[in-house]
Amino acid sequence: MNFLLPLTGSFAMPAAENPTVAMIEAAYHHHGLDWRYLNCEVQPNHLEDAVRGARAMGWRGFNCSIPHKVAVIEYLDELGTSAEIIGAVNTVVRRGDTLIGENTDGRGFVRALQEATDPAGKTVVLFGAGGAARAVAVELALAGVAQIIVVNRSRVRGEELANLLNAKTPARADYAPWEGTFCVPEGTDIVIQATSVGLFPDVDAMPDIDTSSLTPEMVVADGIHNPPLTRLLKAAKARDCKTVDGLGMLVQQGVIGIKYWTGIDVDAEVMKQTLISLKL
Ligand code: NDP
């Protein structure tokens, strides 16, 4: 008999609409792991206390979501390679008494994308330069993408991401301004939407992209998981493009996180079906 259960969880603000707890606990249950995942709403001024609490209570690890992904770094002991380059952490792993910050958002995205295409050697147009876009861009570059065109509304953030990729990864990156409707250049292999446009409740919002520039050889991916079938993905399907939705990214980053915490490779399909059953 052991009534002391291993604890994991998430610190975010807001937290009520985050379905991660359902997906992770479904995986624990499916694999007979008597672990718990607690979805905690933590205000920014309480983040330090929350991390100290997790340490004190022996939590095995936790996720950080908006707005804590950068702020949490100062309360951790070490960073994994890609978290260091990205400058943000979404998964904290406990090794002995050490808390290590990792970033699984980008790796989750790359794994989901790999079900549709191998990114190695490809040319990518990436919309967005926020936290999710940075994670996706760095992992794509580390996965061997040849060129990344960063398209972002704010020039400063867009140029900063292109400069980061050129300085710290083997990929070539350029910034392209997003002024008016953006036409995806011919020869692009992969189009990635990593802005927050289209996220619930603004489900009718559409990133300002000329969808007639999408061609059937292009793979079009959207990071938005709620709803998974965004207006952009609907338009891409109508243009006969292969598509990748944000559920795959959410599931795969969770699979990688659970592997870090428990050492077990969990079944991604169980997690995906749980999310689908929530009808996001
Ligand atoms: P950030 O706030 O860090 O970045 C937001 C990005 O969206 C910026 O590039 C911003 O541009 C751009 N943006 C916002 N509004 C507009 C607009 N009207 N037109 C053009 N660009 C716009 O957010 P994150 O990067 O953390 O998250 C982005 C999205 O990714 C969220 O919707 C989140 O749900 C999703 N996500 C999905 C995950 C998954 O597992 N599926 C994991 C992590 C995130 P600018 O710089 O000009 O302000």
Short mmCIF file of C-alpha atoms and ligand atoms in Angstrom, two decimals:
data_model
loop_
_atom_site.label_atom_id
_atom_site.label_comp_id
_atom_site.label_asym_id
_atom_site.label_seq_id
_atom_site.Cartn_x
_atom_site.Cartn_y
_atom_site.Cartn_z
CA MET A 1 0.00 0.00 0.00
CA ASN A 2 1.29 3.46 -0.89
CA PHE A 3 -1.02 6.40 -0.36
CA LEU A 4 1.60 8.99 -1.36
CA LEU A 5 0.86 9.70 -5.02
CA PRO A 6 3.31 11.40 -7.38
CA LEU A 7 2.09 14.92 -8.20
CA THR A 8 2.34 16.92 -11.42
CA GLY A 9 0.28 19.83 -12.68
CA SER A 10 0.07 23.18 -14.39
CA PHE A 11 0.49 26.82 -13.36
CA ALA A 12 -1.34 29.31 -15.56
CA MET A 13 -3.64 32.32 -15.47
CA PRO A 14 -6.39 31.89 -16.59
CA ALA A 15 -6.56 28.11 -16.16
CA ALA A 16 -10.23 27.13 -16.39
CA GLU A 17 -10.29 26.68 -20.17
CA ASN A 18 -7.06 24.64 -20.35
CA PRO A 19 -7.97 21.01 -21.22
CA THR A 20 -4.47 19.64 -20.49
CA VAL A 21 -5.51 18.05 -17.18
CA ALA A 22 -8.13 15.87 -18.91
CA MET A 23 -5.65 14.71 -21.54
CA ILE A 24 -2.79 13.96 -19.10
CA GLU A 25 -4.95 12.17 -16.52
CA ALA A 26 -6.49 10.05 -19.31
CA ALA A 27 -2.95 8.94 -20.25
CA TYR A 28 -2.03 8.21 -16.59
CA HIS A 29 -5.21 6.14 -16.19
CA HIS A 30 -4.72 4.27 -19.48
CA HIS A 31 -1.18 3.26 -18.50
CA GLY A 32 -2.09 2.32 -14.90
CA LEU A 33 -0.05 5.20 -13.46
CA ASP A 34 -1.47 6.29 -10.10
CA TRP A 35 -0.24 9.85 -10.62
CA ARG A 36 -2.16 13.13 -10.37
CA TYR A 37 -2.13 16.30 -12.49
CA LEU A 38 -3.49 19.43 -10.79
CA ASN A 39 -4.65 22.39 -12.88
CA CYS A 40 -3.72 25.45 -10.77
CA GLU A 41 -4.58 29.08 -11.41
CA VAL A 42 -1.53 31.04 -10.28
CA GLN A 43 -1.32 34.83 -10.42
CA PRO A 44 1.98 36.28 -11.65
CA ASN A 45 2.84 37.69 -8.18
CA HIS A 46 2.42 34.19 -6.69
CA LEU A 47 4.52 32.27 -9.21
CA GLU A 48 7.63 32.16 -7.01
CA ASP A 49 5.60 30.78 -4.09
CA ALA A 50 3.93 28.23 -6.37
CA VAL A 51 7.32 26.92 -7.55
CA ARG A 52 8.62 26.82 -3.95
CA GLY A 53 5.47 24.93 -3.00
CA ALA A 54 5.98 22.41 -5.80
CA ARG A 55 9.56 21.90 -4.61
CA ALA A 56 8.52 21.59 -0.97
CA MET A 57 5.77 19.08 -1.77
CA GLY A 58 8.02 16.97 -3.96
CA TRP A 59 6.08 17.50 -7.20
CA ARG A 60 7.65 15.44 -10.03
CA GLY A 61 7.16 18.27 -12.49
CA PHE A 62 4.71 20.77 -13.89
CA ASN A 63 3.70 22.70 -16.97
CA CYS A 64 3.75 26.49 -17.21
CA SER A 65 1.42 28.30 -19.53
CA ILE A 66 0.52 31.93 -20.21
CA PRO A 67 1.75 34.20 -18.56
CA HIS A 68 4.50 32.23 -16.74
CA LYS A 69 6.63 30.67 -19.50
CA VAL A 70 9.42 33.26 -19.29
CA ALA A 71 8.99 34.43 -15.69
CA VAL A 72 9.40 30.90 -14.28
CA ILE A 73 13.00 30.66 -15.49
CA GLU A 74 14.43 32.64 -12.57
CA TYR A 75 13.00 30.12 -10.07
CA LEU A 76 14.53 27.05 -11.79
CA ASP A 77 18.00 25.51 -11.45
CA GLU A 78 18.83 24.55 -15.05
CA LEU A 79 17.51 24.81 -18.61
CA GLY A 80 17.43 22.25 -21.41
CA THR A 81 19.08 23.20 -24.72
CA SER A 82 16.03 24.32 -26.67
CA ALA A 83 14.43 26.08 -23.67
CA GLU A 84 17.66 28.05 -23.37
CA ILE A 85 17.59 29.12 -27.03
CA ILE A 86 13.83 29.80 -27.04
CA GLY A 87 14.03 31.69 -23.73
CA ALA A 88 10.82 30.13 -22.43
CA VAL A 89 9.80 27.04 -20.45
CA ASN A 90 6.54 25.11 -20.66
CA THR A 91 7.60 21.94 -18.81
CA VAL A 92 9.55 21.67 -15.56
CA VAL A 93 11.18 18.35 -14.68
CA ARG A 94 12.47 17.37 -11.26
CA ARG A 95 15.70 15.39 -11.14
CA GLY A 96 16.64 14.79 -7.49
CA ASP A 97 16.44 18.26 -5.94
CA THR A 98 17.03 20.04 -9.24
CA LEU A 99 14.25 21.69 -11.24
CA ILE A 100 15.05 21.71 -14.97
CA GLY A 101 13.13 23.87 -17.45
CA GLU A 102 12.34 22.34 -20.83
CA ASN A 103 10.29 23.55 -23.77
CA THR A 104 8.17 20.87 -25.43
CA ASP A 105 5.84 23.17 -27.43
CA GLY A 106 8.10 23.24 -30.49
CA ARG A 107 9.05 19.56 -30.28
CA GLY A 108 5.38 18.66 -29.95
CA PHE A 109 4.64 20.70 -33.04
CA VAL A 110 7.47 19.09 -35.03
CA ARG A 111 6.28 15.58 -34.09
CA ALA A 112 2.72 16.42 -35.15
CA LEU A 113 4.00 17.93 -38.41
CA GLN A 114 6.15 14.86 -39.11
CA GLU A 115 2.95 12.83 -39.48
CA ALA A 116 2.27 14.93 -42.61
CA THR A 117 5.77 15.75 -43.90
CA ASP A 118 9.48 15.57 -43.06
CA PRO A 119 10.58 19.17 -42.41
CA ALA A 120 14.28 18.50 -43.19
CA GLY A 121 15.50 20.68 -46.08
CA LYS A 122 12.14 22.44 -46.47
CA THR A 123 11.19 26.10 -46.83
CA VAL A 124 8.75 27.38 -44.21
CA VAL A 125 6.58 30.48 -43.98
CA LEU A 126 5.82 31.09 -40.30
CA PHE A 127 3.15 33.55 -39.19
CA GLY A 128 3.79 34.93 -35.69
CA ALA A 129 6.80 35.64 -33.50
CA GLY A 130 5.37 35.16 -29.99
CA GLY A 131 6.18 32.36 -27.55
CA ALA A 132 4.61 29.56 -29.59
CA ALA A 133 6.18 30.76 -32.85
CA ARG A 134 9.63 31.02 -31.23
CA ALA A 135 9.39 27.46 -29.90
CA VAL A 136 8.16 26.10 -33.23
CA ALA A 137 10.81 27.98 -35.24
CA VAL A 138 13.73 26.87 -33.06
CA GLU A 139 12.69 23.21 -33.11
CA LEU A 140 12.06 23.27 -36.87
CA ALA A 141 15.53 24.76 -37.35
CA LEU A 142 17.06 22.09 -35.12
CA ALA A 143 15.10 19.46 -37.13
CA GLY A 144 16.90 20.58 -40.31
CA VAL A 145 14.53 23.02 -42.02
CA ALA A 146 16.50 24.96 -44.67
CA GLN A 147 14.77 28.34 -44.61
CA ILE A 148 12.22 30.08 -42.40
CA ILE A 149 10.43 33.26 -43.45
CA VAL A 150 9.07 34.91 -40.31
CA VAL A 151 5.95 36.97 -41.04
CA ASN A 152 4.82 39.08 -38.09
CA ARG A 153 2.69 42.15 -37.50
CA SER A 154 5.24 43.75 -35.16
CA ARG A 155 8.52 44.24 -37.01
CA VAL A 156 10.61 44.30 -33.82
CA ARG A 157 9.43 40.87 -32.64
CA GLY A 158 9.64 39.40 -36.15
CA GLU A 159 13.19 40.62 -36.74
CA GLU A 160 14.22 39.50 -33.27
CA LEU A 161 13.08 35.94 -34.04
CA ALA A 162 14.79 35.90 -37.47
CA ASN A 163 18.02 37.17 -35.85
CA LEU A 164 17.79 34.54 -33.10
CA LEU A 165 17.41 31.74 -35.66
CA ASN A 166 20.33 32.98 -37.75
CA ALA A 167 22.56 33.34 -34.68
CA LYS A 168 21.71 30.15 -32.79
CA THR A 169 20.54 27.55 -35.32
CA PRO A 170 21.73 26.17 -38.67
CA ALA A 171 18.60 27.41 -40.54
CA ARG A 172 18.51 30.56 -42.66
CA ALA A 173 15.84 33.01 -41.53
CA ASP A 174 14.40 36.21 -42.98
CA TYR A 175 11.78 38.60 -41.69
CA ALA A 176 8.94 39.59 -44.03
CA PRO A 177 6.64 42.44 -42.99
CA TRP A 178 2.92 41.63 -42.64
CA GLU A 179 1.32 44.67 -44.18
CA GLY A 180 -2.07 43.92 -45.70
CA THR A 181 -3.00 40.53 -47.10
CA PHE A 182 0.07 38.25 -47.24
CA CYS A 183 0.66 36.17 -50.37
CA VAL A 184 2.53 32.93 -49.62
CA PRO A 185 5.50 32.80 -52.06
CA GLU A 186 5.64 30.06 -54.68
CA GLY A 187 8.01 27.26 -53.69
CA THR A 188 7.00 27.34 -50.00
CA ASP A 189 6.72 23.78 -48.63
CA ILE A 190 5.18 24.38 -45.20
CA VAL A 191 2.91 27.21 -43.99
CA ILE A 192 2.53 27.60 -40.23
CA GLN A 193 0.01 29.81 -38.43
CA ALA A 194 1.41 30.45 -34.93
CA THR A 195 -0.38 33.67 -33.99
CA SER A 196 -3.31 33.75 -31.58
CA VAL A 197 -5.75 34.70 -34.39
CA GLY A 198 -8.71 32.29 -34.47
CA LEU A 199 -8.43 31.17 -30.84
CA PHE A 200 -11.72 30.69 -28.93
CA PRO A 201 -13.83 32.83 -28.50
CA ASP A 202 -12.73 34.66 -31.71
CA VAL A 203 -13.35 31.55 -33.80
CA ASP A 204 -14.40 33.52 -36.88
CA ALA A 205 -11.16 35.52 -36.99
CA MET A 206 -8.94 34.71 -39.96
CA PRO A 207 -5.25 35.64 -40.28
CA ASP A 208 -4.81 38.07 -43.16
CA ILE A 209 -3.43 35.53 -45.66
CA ASP A 210 -4.29 35.30 -49.36
CA THR A 211 -5.57 31.72 -49.38
CA SER A 212 -5.54 31.66 -53.19
CA SER A 213 -1.71 31.62 -52.87
CA LEU A 214 -1.92 28.18 -51.13
CA THR A 215 -1.19 25.31 -53.51
CA PRO A 216 -1.80 21.55 -53.10
CA GLU A 217 1.92 20.77 -52.59
CA MET A 218 1.95 22.92 -49.44
CA VAL A 219 1.36 21.53 -45.95
CA VAL A 220 -0.60 24.03 -43.84
CA ALA A 221 -0.42 23.82 -40.03
CA ASP A 222 -2.25 25.84 -37.39
CA GLY A 223 -1.18 26.01 -33.73
CA ILE A 224 -4.69 26.90 -32.53
CA HIS A 225 -6.20 23.88 -30.74
CA ASN A 226 -9.52 25.46 -29.76
CA PRO A 227 -11.19 25.08 -32.21
CA PRO A 228 -8.96 22.56 -34.07
CA LEU A 229 -10.58 23.22 -37.45
CA THR A 230 -9.79 26.91 -37.89
CA ARG A 231 -10.97 29.06 -40.77
CA LEU A 232 -7.45 28.92 -42.19
CA LEU A 233 -7.39 25.11 -42.14
CA LYS A 234 -10.82 24.98 -43.76
CA ALA A 235 -9.56 27.24 -46.54
CA ALA A 236 -6.37 25.16 -46.92
CA LYS A 237 -8.38 21.93 -47.20
CA ALA A 238 -10.54 23.57 -49.88
CA ARG A 239 -7.27 24.29 -51.76
CA ASP A 240 -6.31 20.56 -51.48
CA CYS A 241 -3.42 21.21 -49.07
CA LYS A 242 -2.47 18.64 -46.43
CA THR A 243 -3.29 20.11 -43.02
CA VAL A 244 -2.04 19.71 -39.44
CA ASP A 245 -4.19 21.02 -36.56
CA GLY A 246 -3.21 22.33 -33.11
CA LEU A 247 -4.56 19.26 -31.29
CA GLY A 248 -1.61 17.22 -32.56
CA MET A 249 0.82 19.79 -31.10
CA LEU A 250 -1.00 19.87 -27.77
CA VAL A 251 -1.06 16.06 -27.55
CA GLN A 252 2.56 15.56 -28.59
CA GLN A 253 3.96 18.18 -26.19
CA GLY A 254 2.02 16.33 -23.47
CA VAL A 255 3.45 12.97 -24.56
CA ILE A 256 6.99 14.40 -24.31
CA GLY A 257 6.22 15.97 -20.89
CA ILE A 258 4.88 12.69 -19.46
CA LYS A 259 7.97 10.87 -20.76
CA TYR A 260 10.16 13.38 -18.88
CA TRP A 261 8.19 12.95 -15.64
CA THR A 262 7.39 9.23 -15.62
CA GLY A 263 9.83 7.71 -18.13
CA ILE A 264 6.87 6.13 -19.98
CA ASP A 265 5.96 6.54 -23.65
CA VAL A 266 2.23 7.06 -23.47
CA ASP A 267 -0.34 6.42 -26.20
CA ALA A 268 -0.95 9.71 -28.04
CA GLU A 269 -4.22 8.42 -29.48
CA VAL A 270 -5.78 8.02 -26.00
CA MET A 271 -4.94 11.66 -25.29
CA LYS A 272 -6.22 12.86 -28.66
CA GLN A 273 -9.51 10.98 -28.32
CA THR A 274 -9.98 12.50 -24.84
CA LEU A 275 -9.58 16.00 -26.30
CA ILE A 276 -11.91 15.19 -29.20
CA SER A 277 -14.55 13.91 -26.75
CA LEU A 278 -14.45 17.33 -25.04
CA LYS A 279 -15.76 18.82 -28.32
CA LEU A 280 -13.55 21.93 -28.11
P1 NDP B 1 1.98 35.45 -27.76
O1 NDP B 1 1.07 36.44 -27.10
O2 NDP B 1 3.36 35.25 -27.26
O3 NDP B 1 2.11 35.85 -29.34
C1 NDP B 1 0.98 36.20 -30.10
C2 NDP B 1 1.37 36.26 -31.58
O4 NDP B 1 0.16 36.49 -32.33
C3 NDP B 1 2.30 37.41 -31.92
O5 NDP B 1 3.13 37.06 -32.99
C4 NDP B 1 1.30 38.52 -32.34
O6 NDP B 1 1.87 39.47 -33.22
C5 NDP B 1 0.31 37.68 -33.11
N1 NDP B 1 -1.00 38.33 -33.25
C6 NDP B 1 -1.93 38.53 -32.29
N2 NDP B 1 -3.01 39.12 -32.82
C7 NDP B 1 -2.75 39.31 -34.15
C8 NDP B 1 -3.48 39.86 -35.24
N3 NDP B 1 -4.70 40.36 -35.07
N4 NDP B 1 -2.92 39.86 -36.46
C9 NDP B 1 -1.68 39.34 -36.65
N5 NDP B 1 -0.93 38.81 -35.66
C10 NDP B 1 -1.47 38.79 -34.43
O7 NDP B 1 1.16 34.09 -27.77
P2 NDP B 1 1.76 32.59 -27.93
O8 NDP B 1 2.79 32.62 -29.00
O9 NDP B 1 2.11 32.05 -26.60
O10 NDP B 1 0.48 31.79 -28.43
C11 NDP B 1 -0.01 31.94 -29.76
C12 NDP B 1 -1.08 30.89 -30.01
O11 NDP B 1 -0.52 29.60 -30.03
C13 NDP B 1 -2.16 30.88 -28.92
O12 NDP B 1 -3.40 30.94 -29.58
C14 NDP B 1 -2.01 29.55 -28.24
O13 NDP B 1 -3.27 29.00 -27.90
C15 NDP B 1 -1.35 28.71 -29.33
N6 NDP B 1 -0.55 27.64 -28.71
C16 NDP B 1 -0.90 26.35 -29.01
C17 NDP B 1 -0.22 25.31 -28.43
C18 NDP B 1 -0.66 23.91 -28.75
O14 NDP B 1 -0.19 22.98 -28.09
N7 NDP B 1 -1.50 23.69 -29.76
C19 NDP B 1 0.92 25.51 -27.53
C20 NDP B 1 1.23 26.90 -27.30
C21 NDP B 1 0.49 27.91 -27.88
P3 NDP B 1 2.60 40.81 -32.65
O15 NDP B 1 4.01 40.38 -32.28
O16 NDP B 1 2.55 41.72 -33.79
O17 NDP B 1 1.80 41.26 -31.47
#
